[in-house]
Short mmCIF file of C-alpha atoms and ligand atoms in Angstrom, two decimals:
data_model
loop_
_atom_site.label_atom_id
_atom_site.label_comp_id
_atom_site.label_asym_id
_atom_site.label_seq_id
_atom_site.Cartn_x
_atom_site.Cartn_y
_atom_site.Cartn_z
CA MET A 1214 29.84 -70.42 43.37
CA SER A 1215 31.67 -70.82 46.91
CA ALA A 1216 31.52 -67.10 46.53
CA VAL A 1217 27.67 -67.24 47.49
CA TYR A 1218 28.18 -69.52 49.61
CA ASP A 1219 30.95 -67.45 51.63
CA THR A 1220 28.43 -64.98 52.35
CA TRP A 1221 26.23 -67.27 54.46
CA ARG A 1222 28.70 -68.34 56.54
CA GLY A 1223 27.40 -68.97 60.00
CA THR A 1224 23.94 -67.90 59.36
CA VAL A 1225 22.89 -70.81 61.66
CA ALA A 1226 24.47 -72.34 64.72
CA LEU A 1227 23.73 -75.97 63.14
CA SER A 1228 23.64 -77.54 59.68
CA ILE A 1229 22.46 -81.28 59.94
CA VAL A 1230 23.88 -83.00 55.99
CA VAL A 1231 21.71 -86.15 55.72
CA PRO A 1232 22.36 -88.11 52.36
CA VAL A 1233 19.12 -90.08 51.14
CA PHE A 1234 19.08 -92.22 48.69
CA ASN A 1235 15.58 -94.33 47.99
CA GLU A 1236 14.54 -93.44 52.21
CA GLU A 1237 11.02 -93.60 51.51
CA GLU A 1238 10.41 -96.08 54.47
CA VAL A 1239 12.60 -94.28 56.63
CA LEU A 1240 12.19 -91.02 56.38
CA SER A 1241 8.94 -90.37 58.63
CA VAL A 1242 10.83 -92.04 61.01
CA LEU A 1243 13.52 -90.01 60.88
CA VAL A 1244 12.04 -86.54 60.89
CA ALA A 1245 9.75 -88.22 64.00
CA ARG A 1246 13.00 -88.33 65.80
CA LEU A 1247 15.53 -85.77 64.28
CA ARG A 1248 13.14 -82.63 64.54
CA PRO A 1249 12.32 -82.38 68.62
CA ILE A 1250 16.06 -82.89 69.05
CA LEU A 1251 17.04 -80.31 66.78
CA ASP A 1252 14.23 -78.02 67.93
CA GLY A 1253 15.17 -78.41 71.97
CA CYS A 1254 18.62 -77.18 71.42
CA GLY A 1255 16.91 -73.71 71.03
CA GLU A 1256 19.43 -72.13 68.20
CA PRO A 1257 19.22 -71.90 64.67
CA TYR A 1258 19.45 -74.50 62.47
CA GLU A 1259 18.98 -76.06 59.16
CA VAL A 1260 18.82 -79.80 58.11
CA LEU A 1261 20.25 -80.43 54.37
CA ALA A 1262 18.76 -83.56 53.26
CA VAL A 1263 20.65 -84.70 49.87
CA ASP A 1264 18.52 -86.36 47.32
CA ASP A 1265 21.08 -88.88 46.14
CA GLY A 1266 19.21 -89.45 42.78
CA SER A 1267 16.41 -91.32 44.64
CA THR A 1268 14.16 -92.85 42.29
CA ASP A 1269 11.14 -94.31 44.71
CA ARG A 1270 8.83 -91.64 46.60
CA THR A 1271 11.70 -89.74 48.80
CA PRO A 1272 11.38 -86.69 46.75
CA GLU A 1273 7.79 -86.03 47.20
CA LEU A 1274 7.78 -87.03 51.16
CA LEU A 1275 10.41 -84.77 51.52
CA GLU A 1276 8.60 -82.06 49.45
CA GLY A 1277 5.45 -82.68 52.10
CA VAL A 1278 7.80 -82.88 55.25
CA ARG A 1279 9.61 -79.33 53.91
CA SER A 1280 5.72 -77.83 53.73
CA ALA A 1281 5.73 -77.75 57.73
CA TRP A 1282 9.40 -78.04 58.55
CA PRO A 1283 11.24 -74.50 57.30
CA GLU A 1284 14.41 -75.37 58.76
CA LEU A 1285 14.34 -78.82 55.69
CA ARG A 1286 16.47 -77.96 52.76
CA VAL A 1287 16.32 -80.11 50.16
CA VAL A 1288 19.41 -80.15 47.84
CA THR A 1289 18.73 -82.22 44.74
CA LEU A 1290 21.31 -84.18 42.63
CA ARG A 1291 20.70 -84.57 39.27
CA ARG A 1292 21.54 -88.32 39.63
CA ASN A 1293 22.79 -90.79 42.21
CA SER A 1294 26.14 -90.00 42.77
CA GLY A 1295 27.12 -92.36 45.65
CA HIS A 1296 27.19 -91.48 49.48
CA GLN A 1297 30.44 -89.67 49.62
CA ALA A 1298 29.50 -87.78 46.54
CA ALA A 1299 26.23 -86.36 48.07
CA LEU A 1300 28.32 -85.63 51.49
CA THR A 1301 30.21 -83.73 49.67
CA ALA A 1302 27.03 -81.83 47.89
CA GLY A 1303 26.29 -81.31 51.74
CA LEU A 1304 29.34 -80.24 53.26
CA HIS A 1305 29.80 -77.57 50.38
CA ARG A 1306 26.51 -76.01 50.85
CA ALA A 1307 25.96 -76.47 54.74
CA ARG A 1308 25.82 -72.55 56.28
CA GLY A 1309 26.33 -73.97 59.67
CA ALA A 1310 28.78 -72.66 62.19
CA HIS A 1311 28.89 -76.47 62.99
CA VAL A 1312 27.82 -78.97 60.38
CA VAL A 1313 26.84 -82.95 61.66
CA SER A 1314 26.37 -85.40 59.30
CA ILE A 1315 24.27 -88.28 59.72
CA ASP A 1316 22.46 -91.09 57.59
CA ALA A 1317 19.22 -91.46 57.15
CA ASP A 1318 18.67 -94.56 58.08
CA LEU A 1319 18.82 -93.53 62.19
CA GLN A 1320 21.69 -96.40 62.90
CA ASP A 1321 23.33 -93.21 64.46
CA PRO A 1322 21.30 -91.83 67.09
CA PRO A 1323 20.35 -88.33 66.51
CA GLU A 1324 20.10 -87.74 70.28
CA LEU A 1325 24.15 -87.34 70.12
CA ILE A 1326 24.06 -84.53 68.23
CA PRO A 1327 23.72 -81.91 71.38
CA ASP A 1328 26.17 -83.35 72.89
CA MET A 1329 28.59 -83.37 70.27
CA LEU A 1330 28.24 -79.96 70.10
CA ALA A 1331 28.54 -79.40 74.00
CA LEU A 1332 31.96 -81.16 73.77
CA ALA A 1333 33.43 -79.14 70.88
CA ARG A 1334 32.44 -76.24 72.53
CA ALA A 1335 33.33 -77.20 75.51
CA ASP A 1336 37.24 -78.44 75.21
CA GLY A 1337 37.69 -76.20 71.55
CA LEU A 1338 37.16 -79.24 69.02
CA ASP A 1339 37.09 -78.74 65.25
CA ILE A 1340 35.80 -82.51 65.05
CA VAL A 1341 34.28 -84.96 66.98
CA TYR A 1342 33.69 -88.47 66.36
CA GLY A 1343 30.85 -90.63 66.22
CA VAL A 1344 32.70 -93.95 67.72
CA ARG A 1345 31.03 -97.25 66.87
CA ALA A 1346 31.39 -98.84 70.65
CA ASP A 1347 28.77 -101.69 69.50
CA ARG A 1348 27.85 -102.95 66.49
CA SER A 1349 26.11 -106.08 67.70
CA THR A 1350 22.73 -104.96 65.43
CA ASP A 1351 25.31 -105.36 62.35
CA THR A 1352 25.25 -108.80 60.24
CA GLY A 1353 28.55 -110.96 61.16
CA PHE A 1354 29.31 -110.09 57.79
CA LYS A 1355 29.54 -106.49 57.93
CA ARG A 1356 31.01 -106.29 61.36
CA ARG A 1357 33.89 -108.34 60.32
CA THR A 1358 34.39 -106.60 56.74
CA ALA A 1359 34.15 -103.48 58.82
CA GLY A 1360 36.70 -104.48 61.13
CA ALA A 1361 39.00 -105.50 58.51
CA TYR A 1362 38.36 -102.77 56.61
CA TYR A 1363 39.57 -100.49 59.91
CA TRP A 1364 42.40 -102.43 60.54
CA LEU A 1365 43.97 -102.15 57.11
CA MET A 1366 43.31 -98.43 56.61
CA ARG A 1367 45.01 -98.00 59.73
CA ARG A 1368 48.20 -99.78 58.72
CA LEU A 1369 47.80 -98.02 55.22
CA ALA A 1370 46.99 -94.80 55.63
CA GLY A 1371 47.87 -94.04 59.35
CA SER A 1372 46.92 -94.40 63.11
CA PHE A 1373 45.26 -91.27 62.44
CA VAL A 1374 42.33 -92.84 61.10
CA PRO A 1375 39.81 -93.47 64.49
CA ALA A 1376 38.81 -97.17 64.44
CA GLN A 1377 35.05 -97.63 63.95
CA ALA A 1378 34.07 -93.86 63.09
CA GLY A 1379 31.92 -93.84 59.79
CA ASP A 1380 30.33 -90.80 58.89
CA PHE A 1381 28.60 -89.60 61.34
CA ARG A 1382 30.61 -86.99 63.17
CA LEU A 1383 30.84 -83.14 63.46
CA LEU A 1384 32.70 -80.51 62.20
CA SER A 1385 33.54 -77.22 62.91
CA ARG A 1386 33.36 -74.35 60.41
CA SER A 1387 37.14 -74.37 59.79
CA VAL A 1388 36.81 -78.13 58.33
CA VAL A 1389 34.17 -77.65 56.10
CA GLU A 1390 36.22 -74.62 54.64
CA THR A 1391 39.30 -76.16 54.80
CA LEU A 1392 37.52 -79.45 52.88
CA LYS A 1393 36.40 -76.82 49.93
CA THR A 1394 39.29 -75.80 48.96
CA LEU A 1395 40.47 -79.31 48.06
CA PRO A 1396 39.47 -79.95 44.88
CA ASP A 1397 36.58 -82.58 44.26
CA GLN A 1398 37.54 -86.02 43.45
CA GLY A 1399 35.48 -88.42 45.16
CA GLN A 1400 36.90 -88.27 48.67
CA ILE A 1401 36.72 -90.37 51.00
CA TYR A 1402 35.72 -88.38 54.35
CA ARG A 1403 36.24 -90.74 57.12
CA LEU A 1404 40.42 -91.04 55.94
CA LEU A 1405 40.84 -87.37 54.19
CA ILE A 1406 38.89 -85.50 57.78
CA PRO A 1407 41.03 -87.11 60.57
CA SER A 1408 44.03 -86.65 58.17
CA LEU A 1409 43.50 -82.88 58.20
CA GLY A 1410 45.06 -82.73 61.52
CA PHE A 1411 42.16 -80.98 63.41
CA ARG A 1412 41.73 -81.29 67.38
CA SER A 1413 39.01 -83.81 67.80
CA GLY A 1414 37.35 -85.76 70.62
CA ARG A 1415 35.17 -88.97 69.99
CA ILE A 1416 31.78 -89.88 71.27
CA ALA A 1417 31.13 -93.75 71.46
CA TYR A 1418 27.66 -94.82 70.63
CA GLN A 1419 25.40 -98.43 70.14
CA ARG A 1420 25.47 -98.72 66.58
CA GLU A 1421 21.40 -99.17 66.13
CA GLU A 1422 19.48 -101.43 64.09
CA ARG A 1423 18.21 -99.73 60.49
CA ALA A 1424 15.40 -98.28 60.82
CA ALA A 1425 13.44 -99.58 57.84
CA GLY A 1426 14.41 -100.04 54.01
CA ALA A 1427 17.16 -102.34 52.97
CA THR A 1428 20.53 -101.49 53.11
CA LYS A 1429 22.25 -99.04 50.07
CA TYR A 1430 25.56 -100.48 50.51
CA PRO A 1431 25.49 -103.81 49.01
CA LEU A 1432 28.68 -105.88 48.86
CA HIS A 1433 30.36 -104.33 45.42
CA LYS A 1434 29.76 -100.46 46.74
CA MET A 1435 31.65 -102.13 49.79
CA VAL A 1436 34.85 -103.23 47.85
CA LEU A 1437 34.62 -99.95 45.57
CA LEU A 1438 34.96 -97.77 49.07
CA ALA A 1439 38.26 -100.29 50.27
CA LEU A 1440 39.69 -99.93 46.54
CA ASP A 1441 39.10 -96.56 46.69
CA SER A 1442 40.28 -96.01 50.10
CA VAL A 1443 43.68 -97.66 49.86
CA THR A 1444 44.28 -96.53 46.33
CA SER A 1445 43.87 -92.99 47.55
CA PHE A 1446 45.28 -93.26 51.09
CA SER A 1447 48.36 -94.72 49.87
CA ALA A 1448 51.13 -96.15 47.07
CA LEU A 1449 51.89 -99.22 49.50
CA PRO A 1450 50.14 -101.66 46.58
CA LEU A 1451 52.79 -99.90 43.75
CA ARG A 1452 55.81 -101.13 46.28
CA LEU A 1453 54.34 -104.25 46.86
CA ALA A 1454 54.59 -104.64 42.83
CA THR A 1455 57.99 -103.83 42.91
CA ALA A 1456 59.01 -105.96 46.09
CA ILE A 1457 56.85 -108.88 43.82
CA GLY A 1458 58.75 -108.27 41.01
CA ALA A 1459 62.22 -108.06 42.85
CA LEU A 1460 61.02 -111.73 44.50
CA SER A 1461 60.24 -113.17 40.89
CA LEU A 1462 63.73 -112.28 39.98
CA LEU A 1463 65.10 -114.22 42.07
CA VAL A 1464 62.76 -117.09 41.65
CA CYS A 1465 63.41 -116.75 37.97
CA LEU A 1466 67.24 -116.89 39.08
CA ALA A 1467 67.38 -119.67 40.90
CA PHE A 1468 65.55 -121.57 38.44
CA PHE A 1469 67.55 -120.47 35.73
CA VAL A 1470 70.27 -122.21 37.62
CA TRP A 1471 68.22 -125.30 38.00
CA ALA A 1472 67.46 -125.36 34.41
CA LEU A 1473 71.57 -124.79 33.18
CA THR A 1474 72.57 -127.66 35.75
CA VAL A 1475 69.71 -130.08 34.32
CA HIS A 1476 70.96 -129.14 30.81
CA ILE A 1477 74.71 -129.51 31.47
CA THR A 1478 73.69 -132.96 32.98
CA GLY A 1479 71.95 -133.98 29.78
CA ASN A 1480 68.62 -134.28 31.40
CA THR A 1481 66.25 -132.22 29.61
CA LEU A 1482 63.35 -134.42 28.74
CA PRO A 1483 61.31 -133.83 31.83
CA GLY A 1484 60.96 -130.26 31.82
CA TRP A 1485 56.87 -129.30 30.99
CA THR A 1486 55.34 -129.08 34.36
CA SER A 1487 58.04 -126.81 35.50
CA LEU A 1488 57.69 -124.96 32.23
CA MET A 1489 54.15 -124.58 32.86
CA ILE A 1490 54.27 -123.85 36.13
CA THR A 1491 57.40 -121.04 35.50
CA VAL A 1492 55.19 -119.84 32.70
CA LEU A 1493 51.75 -118.97 34.64
CA PHE A 1494 53.42 -117.83 37.64
CA PHE A 1495 55.14 -115.29 36.15
CA GLY A 1496 51.62 -114.62 34.10
CA ALA A 1497 49.67 -113.94 37.05
CA VAL A 1498 52.47 -111.76 38.73
CA GLN A 1499 52.36 -109.78 35.71
CA LEU A 1500 49.05 -109.07 35.26
CA PHE A 1501 48.76 -108.56 38.88
CA CYS A 1502 51.12 -106.05 38.63
CA VAL A 1503 49.84 -104.17 35.94
CA GLY A 1504 46.21 -104.49 37.62
CA MET A 1505 47.57 -102.79 40.37
CA LEU A 1506 49.19 -100.23 38.48
CA GLY A 1507 46.17 -99.77 36.65
CA GLU A 1508 44.07 -98.75 39.96
CA TYR A 1509 46.43 -95.73 40.00
CA VAL A 1510 46.46 -94.36 36.58
CA ALA A 1511 42.53 -94.71 36.98
CA ARG A 1512 42.52 -92.21 39.86
CA ILE A 1513 45.21 -90.02 38.13
CA TYR A 1514 42.49 -90.35 34.88
CA THR A 1515 39.45 -89.41 36.69
CA ALA A 1516 41.84 -86.83 38.71
CA VAL A 1517 43.04 -84.99 35.10
CA GLN A 1518 39.48 -85.12 33.51
CA GLY A 1519 38.15 -83.18 36.61
CA ARG A 1520 34.68 -83.40 36.91
CA PRO A 1521 32.76 -82.43 39.79
CA THR A 1522 31.77 -85.76 41.50
CA TYR A 1523 27.88 -84.73 41.79
CA PHE A 1524 25.74 -81.87 39.89
CA VAL A 1525 23.16 -80.17 41.86
CA ALA A 1526 19.90 -80.23 40.41
CA ARG A 1527 17.97 -78.03 43.23
CA ASP A 1528 18.84 -76.20 46.35
CA THR A 1529 15.50 -74.91 48.05
CA GLU A 1530 17.43 -72.50 49.88
CA GLU A 1531 18.23 -71.02 46.51
CA GLU A 1532 14.15 -70.30 45.62
CA LYS A 1533 14.29 -68.70 48.49
CA GLN A 1534 16.76 -65.63 47.80
N1 LIG B 2019 23.31 -93.20 50.81
C1 LIG B 2019 23.64 -92.52 49.20
N2 LIG B 2019 23.69 -93.04 48.21
C2 LIG B 2019 23.98 -94.27 47.83
C3 LIG B 2019 23.90 -94.78 48.99
C4 LIG B 2019 23.46 -94.44 50.22
O1 LIG B 2019 22.79 -90.89 49.83
O2 LIG B 2019 24.47 -94.13 46.55
C5 LIG B 2019 22.89 -92.62 51.34
C6 LIG B 2019 21.75 -93.68 52.11
O3 LIG B 2019 20.30 -93.39 51.97
C7 LIG B 2019 22.34 -93.38 54.03
C8 LIG B 2019 23.62 -93.58 53.85
O4 LIG B 2019 23.97 -93.10 52.92
O5 LIG B 2019 21.52 -92.61 53.92
C9 LIG B 2019 24.49 -94.58 54.22
O6 LIG B 2019 23.59 -95.90 53.52
P1 LIG B 2019 23.22 -97.07 54.33
O7 LIG B 2019 22.70 -97.04 55.93
O8 LIG B 2019 22.17 -98.29 53.07
O9 LIG B 2019 24.37 -98.15 54.28
P2 LIG B 2019 24.95 -99.14 55.29
O10 LIG B 2019 24.59 -98.50 57.05
O11 LIG B 2019 24.35 -100.02 55.26
O12 LIG B 2019 26.39 -98.83 55.47
MG1 LIG B 2020 23.13 -97.28 57.14
#
């Protein structure tokens, strides 16, 4: 597959990858704001809308927009595969010399795209991150959980992870080609891309409110992303299990000495409470550690299966051939 796309390399200056999942309310606003900016750049571009298995009117609306906007390319995934998988599909198929990924809900201002491109060209950068300088429009809960996420990931994965840089960023062709060489294993791009070590810059922006519709990231998806982020970038929890094991061994030894002393002094009857506490404590520690191991085994399992994270049902660009 990639051979086909390699031959398209650099046929446009800029690709914009937009994952869309049930965004019927926001689509027209997005097009109205994005198109003038891109037309104004005066360079050949394409917009890849990756329809991540939308079940609302998003596909029809995209089709409608496409007839009037030849630069719009629609890649349809067979089913909802998640934000990062939709991004993967878009990045794998983008043809641009530079590729910008942006959310459909206009929380990231598309007006910044020309600035990102200019900065990358002026300073010879391979990556330009959009960094959220102000998240006052997000809910307090979202701000705090996001703050905790970036804090934890900078500590676990490494300080190369830029804080508050989400999936609004510009990549050069060489970064995209590097990403394409990696196996498709549910990548978390906000961690993976900084870890590659390309020259990067940042542009700060105010995070706006969602233009319309509701968030497609309910709490359980946020928890899954955090769990995935930790297990794919750090083996610390596994080492933690060893540490917890060692600690409980020490506690166990202390209990042993105590139990023996009590036995020798012949005072063994009132042992029920301590016994219960010990059994419960070590049961909990063991289950916790087994669970942690399970998280990593699950990752190995999925990696060994080697199934792609997405399947493309349709790419309007291929229909033009
Ligand atoms: N999205 C997607 N698949 C999903 C969930 C979300 O393609 O399963 C897209 C969504 O359409 C949007 C982007 O990912 O363009 C970010 O989602 P959202 O704005 O709902 O997340 P939030 O900003 O609330 O974290
Ligand atoms: Mg959003």
